[in-house]
CSV table of C-alpha atoms in Angstrom, one decimal:
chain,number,residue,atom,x,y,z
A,1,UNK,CA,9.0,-3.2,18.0
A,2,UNK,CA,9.8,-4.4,14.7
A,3,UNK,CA,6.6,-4.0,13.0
A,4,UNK,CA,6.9,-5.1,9.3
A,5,UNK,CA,10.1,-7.1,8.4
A,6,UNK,CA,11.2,-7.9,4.6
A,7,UNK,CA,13.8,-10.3,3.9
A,8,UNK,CA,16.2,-10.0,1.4
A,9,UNK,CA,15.8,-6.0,0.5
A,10,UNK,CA,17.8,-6.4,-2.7
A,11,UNK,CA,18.3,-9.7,-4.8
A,12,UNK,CA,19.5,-10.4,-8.1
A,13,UNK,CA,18.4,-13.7,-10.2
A,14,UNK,CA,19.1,-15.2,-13.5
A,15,UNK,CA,16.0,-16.0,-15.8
A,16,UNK,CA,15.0,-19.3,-14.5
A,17,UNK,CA,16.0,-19.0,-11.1
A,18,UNK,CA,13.7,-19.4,-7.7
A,19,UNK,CA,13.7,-17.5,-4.5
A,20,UNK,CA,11.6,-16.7,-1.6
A,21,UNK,CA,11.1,-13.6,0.0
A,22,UNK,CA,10.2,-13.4,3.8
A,23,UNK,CA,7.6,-11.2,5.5
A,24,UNK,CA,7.5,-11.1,9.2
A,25,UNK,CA,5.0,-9.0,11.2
A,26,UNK,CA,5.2,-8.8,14.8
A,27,UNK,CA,1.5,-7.1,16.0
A,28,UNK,CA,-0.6,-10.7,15.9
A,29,UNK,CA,-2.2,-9.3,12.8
A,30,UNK,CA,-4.4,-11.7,11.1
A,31,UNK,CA,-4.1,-9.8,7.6
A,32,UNK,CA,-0.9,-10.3,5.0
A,33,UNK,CA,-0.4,-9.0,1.7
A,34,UNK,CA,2.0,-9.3,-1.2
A,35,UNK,CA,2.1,-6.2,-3.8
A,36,UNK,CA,4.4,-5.6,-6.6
A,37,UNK,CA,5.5,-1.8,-7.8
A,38,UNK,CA,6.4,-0.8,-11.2
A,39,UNK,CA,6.8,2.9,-12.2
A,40,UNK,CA,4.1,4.6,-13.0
A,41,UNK,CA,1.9,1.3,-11.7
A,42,UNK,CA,1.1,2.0,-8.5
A,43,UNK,CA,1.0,-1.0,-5.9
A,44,UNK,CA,-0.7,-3.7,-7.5
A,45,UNK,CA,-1.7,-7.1,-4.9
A,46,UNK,CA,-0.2,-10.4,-5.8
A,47,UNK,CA,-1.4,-12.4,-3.3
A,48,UNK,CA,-3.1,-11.7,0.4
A,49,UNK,CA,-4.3,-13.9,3.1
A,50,UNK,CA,-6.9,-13.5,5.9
A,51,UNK,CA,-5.4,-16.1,8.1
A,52,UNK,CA,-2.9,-18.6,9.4
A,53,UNK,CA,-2.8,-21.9,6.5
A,54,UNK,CA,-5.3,-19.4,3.9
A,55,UNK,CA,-4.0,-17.9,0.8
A,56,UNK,CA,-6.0,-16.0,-2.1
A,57,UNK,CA,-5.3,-14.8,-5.6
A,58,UNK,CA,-4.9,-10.6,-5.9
A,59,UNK,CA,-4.8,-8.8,-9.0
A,60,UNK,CA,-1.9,-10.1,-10.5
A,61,UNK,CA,-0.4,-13.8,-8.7
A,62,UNK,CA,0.6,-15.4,-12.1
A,63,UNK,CA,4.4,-16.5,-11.7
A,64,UNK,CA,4.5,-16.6,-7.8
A,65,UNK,CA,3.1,-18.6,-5.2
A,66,UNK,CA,2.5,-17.9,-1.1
A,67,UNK,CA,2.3,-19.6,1.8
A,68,UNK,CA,1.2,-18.7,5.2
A,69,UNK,CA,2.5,-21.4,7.6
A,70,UNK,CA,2.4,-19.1,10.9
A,71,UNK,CA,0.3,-16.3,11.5
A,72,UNK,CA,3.6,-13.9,11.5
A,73,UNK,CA,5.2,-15.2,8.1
A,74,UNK,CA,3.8,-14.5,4.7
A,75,UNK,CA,6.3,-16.2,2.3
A,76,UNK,CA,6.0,-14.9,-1.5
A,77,UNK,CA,7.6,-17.6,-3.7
A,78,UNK,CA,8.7,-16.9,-7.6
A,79,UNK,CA,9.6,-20.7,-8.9
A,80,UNK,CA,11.1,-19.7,-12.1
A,81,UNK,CA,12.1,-15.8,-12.4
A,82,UNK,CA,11.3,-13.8,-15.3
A,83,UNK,CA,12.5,-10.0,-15.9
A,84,UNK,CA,9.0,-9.3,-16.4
A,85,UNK,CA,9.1,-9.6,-12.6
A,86,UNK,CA,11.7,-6.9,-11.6
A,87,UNK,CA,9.4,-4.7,-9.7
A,88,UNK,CA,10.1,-3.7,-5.9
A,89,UNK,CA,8.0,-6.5,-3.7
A,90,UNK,CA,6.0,-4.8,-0.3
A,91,UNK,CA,4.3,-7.0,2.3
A,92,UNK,CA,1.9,-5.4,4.4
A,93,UNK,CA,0.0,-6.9,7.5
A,94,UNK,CA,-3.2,-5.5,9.1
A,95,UNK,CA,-5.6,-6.3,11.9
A,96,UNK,CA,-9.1,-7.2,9.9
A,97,UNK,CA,-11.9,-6.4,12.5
A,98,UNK,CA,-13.9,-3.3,11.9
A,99,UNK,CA,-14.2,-0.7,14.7
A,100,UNK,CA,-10.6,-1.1,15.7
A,101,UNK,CA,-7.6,0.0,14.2
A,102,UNK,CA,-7.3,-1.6,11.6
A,103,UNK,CA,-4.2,0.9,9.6
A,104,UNK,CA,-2.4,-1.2,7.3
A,105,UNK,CA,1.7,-1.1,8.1
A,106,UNK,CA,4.4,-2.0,5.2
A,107,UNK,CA,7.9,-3.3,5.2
A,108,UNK,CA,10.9,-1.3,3.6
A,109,UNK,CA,10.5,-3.2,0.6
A,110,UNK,CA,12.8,-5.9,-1.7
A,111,UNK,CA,14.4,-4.4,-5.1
A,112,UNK,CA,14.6,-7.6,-7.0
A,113,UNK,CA,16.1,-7.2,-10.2
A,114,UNK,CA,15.9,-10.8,-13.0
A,115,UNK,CA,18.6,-10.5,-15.3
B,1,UNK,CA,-13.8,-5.6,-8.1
B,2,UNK,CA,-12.9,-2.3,-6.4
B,3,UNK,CA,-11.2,0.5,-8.1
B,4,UNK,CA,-9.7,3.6,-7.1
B,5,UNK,CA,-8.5,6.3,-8.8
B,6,UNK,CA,-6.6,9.2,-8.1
B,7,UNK,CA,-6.2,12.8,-9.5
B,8,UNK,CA,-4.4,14.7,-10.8
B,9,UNK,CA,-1.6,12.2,-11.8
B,10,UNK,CA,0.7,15.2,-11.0
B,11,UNK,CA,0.5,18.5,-9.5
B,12,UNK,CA,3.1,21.3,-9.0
B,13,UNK,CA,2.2,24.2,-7.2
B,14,UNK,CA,4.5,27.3,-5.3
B,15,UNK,CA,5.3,27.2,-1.9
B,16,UNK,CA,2.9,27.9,0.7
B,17,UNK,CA,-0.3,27.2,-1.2
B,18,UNK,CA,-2.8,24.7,-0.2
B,19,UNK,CA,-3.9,22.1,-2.1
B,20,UNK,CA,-6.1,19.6,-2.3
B,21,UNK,CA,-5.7,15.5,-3.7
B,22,UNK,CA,-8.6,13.6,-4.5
B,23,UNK,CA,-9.1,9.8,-4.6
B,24,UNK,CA,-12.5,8.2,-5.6
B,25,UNK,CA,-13.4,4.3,-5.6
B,26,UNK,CA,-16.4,2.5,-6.9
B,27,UNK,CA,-17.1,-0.1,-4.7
B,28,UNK,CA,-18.5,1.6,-1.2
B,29,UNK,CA,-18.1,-1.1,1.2
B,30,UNK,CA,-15.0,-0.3,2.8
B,31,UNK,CA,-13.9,-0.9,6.3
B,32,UNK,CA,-11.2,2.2,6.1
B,33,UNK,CA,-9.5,4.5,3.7
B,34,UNK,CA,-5.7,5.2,4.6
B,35,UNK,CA,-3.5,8.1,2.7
B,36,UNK,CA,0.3,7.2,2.2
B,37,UNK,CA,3.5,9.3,1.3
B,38,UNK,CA,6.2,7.4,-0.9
B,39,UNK,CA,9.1,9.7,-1.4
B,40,UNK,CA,11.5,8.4,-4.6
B,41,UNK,CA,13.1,5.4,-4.0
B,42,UNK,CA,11.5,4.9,-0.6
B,43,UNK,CA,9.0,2.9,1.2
B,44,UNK,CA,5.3,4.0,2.4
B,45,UNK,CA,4.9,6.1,5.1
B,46,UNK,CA,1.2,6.3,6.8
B,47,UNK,CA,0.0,9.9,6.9
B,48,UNK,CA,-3.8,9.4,7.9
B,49,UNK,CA,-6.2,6.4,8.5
B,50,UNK,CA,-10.2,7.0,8.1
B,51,UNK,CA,-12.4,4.6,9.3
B,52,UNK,CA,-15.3,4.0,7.6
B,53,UNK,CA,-17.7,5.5,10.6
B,54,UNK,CA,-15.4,8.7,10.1
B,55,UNK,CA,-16.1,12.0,8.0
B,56,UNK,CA,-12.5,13.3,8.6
B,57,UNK,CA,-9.2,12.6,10.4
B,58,UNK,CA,-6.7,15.4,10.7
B,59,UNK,CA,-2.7,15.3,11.5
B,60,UNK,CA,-0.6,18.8,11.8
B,61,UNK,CA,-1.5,20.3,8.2
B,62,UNK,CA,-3.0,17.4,7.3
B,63,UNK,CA,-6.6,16.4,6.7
B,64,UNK,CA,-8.1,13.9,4.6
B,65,UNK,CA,-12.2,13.4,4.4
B,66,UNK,CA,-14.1,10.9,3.5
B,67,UNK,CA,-17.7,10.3,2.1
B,68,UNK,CA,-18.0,6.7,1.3
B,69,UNK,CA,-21.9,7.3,0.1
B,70,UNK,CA,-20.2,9.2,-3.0
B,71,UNK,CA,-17.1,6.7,-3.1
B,72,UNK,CA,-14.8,10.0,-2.4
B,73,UNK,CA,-11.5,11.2,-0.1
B,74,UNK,CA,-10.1,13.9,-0.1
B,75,UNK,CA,-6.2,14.9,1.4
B,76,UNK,CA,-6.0,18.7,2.2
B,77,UNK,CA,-2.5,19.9,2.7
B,78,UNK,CA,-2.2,23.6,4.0
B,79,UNK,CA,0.9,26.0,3.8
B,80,UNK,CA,2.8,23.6,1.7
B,81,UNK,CA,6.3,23.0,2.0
B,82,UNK,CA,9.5,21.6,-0.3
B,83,UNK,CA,9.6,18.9,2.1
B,84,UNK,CA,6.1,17.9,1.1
B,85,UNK,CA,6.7,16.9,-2.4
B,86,UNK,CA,6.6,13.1,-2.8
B,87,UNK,CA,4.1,10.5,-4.3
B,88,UNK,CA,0.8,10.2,-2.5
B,89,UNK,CA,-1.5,7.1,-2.4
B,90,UNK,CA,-4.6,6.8,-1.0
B,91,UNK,CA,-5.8,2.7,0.1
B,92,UNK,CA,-9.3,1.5,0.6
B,93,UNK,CA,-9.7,-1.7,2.9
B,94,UNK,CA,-12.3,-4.2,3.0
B,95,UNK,CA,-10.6,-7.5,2.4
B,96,UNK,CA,-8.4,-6.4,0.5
B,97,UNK,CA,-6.5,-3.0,0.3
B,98,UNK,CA,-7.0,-1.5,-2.5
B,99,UNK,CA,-4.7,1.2,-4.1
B,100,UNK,CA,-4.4,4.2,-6.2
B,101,UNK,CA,-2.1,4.6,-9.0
B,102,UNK,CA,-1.3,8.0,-6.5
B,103,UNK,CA,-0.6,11.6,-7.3
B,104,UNK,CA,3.2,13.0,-7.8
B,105,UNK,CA,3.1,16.5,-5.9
B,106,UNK,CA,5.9,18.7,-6.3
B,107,UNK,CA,6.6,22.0,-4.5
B,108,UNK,CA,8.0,24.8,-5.8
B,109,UNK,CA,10.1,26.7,-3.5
């Protein structure tokens, strides 16, 4: 059981550059989320989405977009990189219903670093 | 918008005291309040998950509270250890989850 899957977990990019980074959940959860990490920050949401084809705006989604295509992918996309957007990126997935368990599970993480 | 605060930003205390983390949030609505470990470096690791019909949840030394009339959690960790030092975040949940800026505990062997 995989759980929470991140793809890459490090990355490099050049100012300007665009990339996508993968999150893959394999418990039929029908909550995603994006957050970013800086030091002393604590994890702050880009975007989230309650569903298969929805998306919403978190706390901080200027400079990236999502998409959620399939209920298991939540795809964070960064169309022109910045190095105001090296952070470490965590996707998160969660069932939504109250009165079940609804815990919240993370991937390892993606250390992207724009240069 | 929900907010949620933790303190103390840090805390170092000797080995084998207990010790107590709070976490408040404004906005009580919540469908669960979970408490997180991040050691350096690392990823989250889920220590304890309250649901929001829950007063407390409890996990070896572990126990975390929660009054959500008052918009507070608490994480009580007894006999503490080296090994317990890391960043702790609590996470409230309605839509969204919602998190702390955490608290940095350090033990002091």
């Amino acid at each position: 059981n995989a759980g929470v899957t991140q793809t890459p977990k490090f990355r490099v990019l050049k100012t300007g550059q665009s990339m996508t980074l993968l999150c893959a959940q394999d418990m039929n959860h029908e909550y995603m989320y994006w957050y970013r990490q800086d030091p002393g920050m604590g994890l702050r949401l880009i975007h989230y989405s309650v569903g298969e084809g929805t998306t919403a705006k978190g706390e901080v989604p200027d400079g990236y977009n999502v998409s959620r295509l399939k209920k298991q992918n939540f795809l964070l996309g960064l169309e022109s990189a910045a190095p105001s957007q090296t952070s470490v990126y965590f996707c998160a997935s969660s069932s939504p219903r109250k009165g079940v368990n609804t815990e919240a599970f993370f991937g390892q993480g993606t250390r992207l670093t724009v240069v | 918008k929900q907010e949620v605060t933790q303190i103390p930003a840090a805390l170092s205390v000797p080995e084998g005291e207990n010790l107590v983390l709070n976490c408040s949030f404004t906005d009580s609505a919540i469908y669960n309040l979970q408490w997180f470990r991040q050691d350096p470096g690392k990823g989250l690791t889920s220590l304890l998950l309250i649901q929001s019909s829950q007063r407390e949840q409890t996990s070896g030394r572990l126990n975390a509270s929660l009054d959500k009339s008052s918009g507070r959690s608490t994480l009580y960790i007894a006999a503490s250890q080296p090994g317990d030092s890391a960043t702790y975040l609590c996470a409230v949940k309605n839509e969204k989850l919602t998190f702390g800026t955490g608290t940095r505990l350090t033990i002091i062997p």
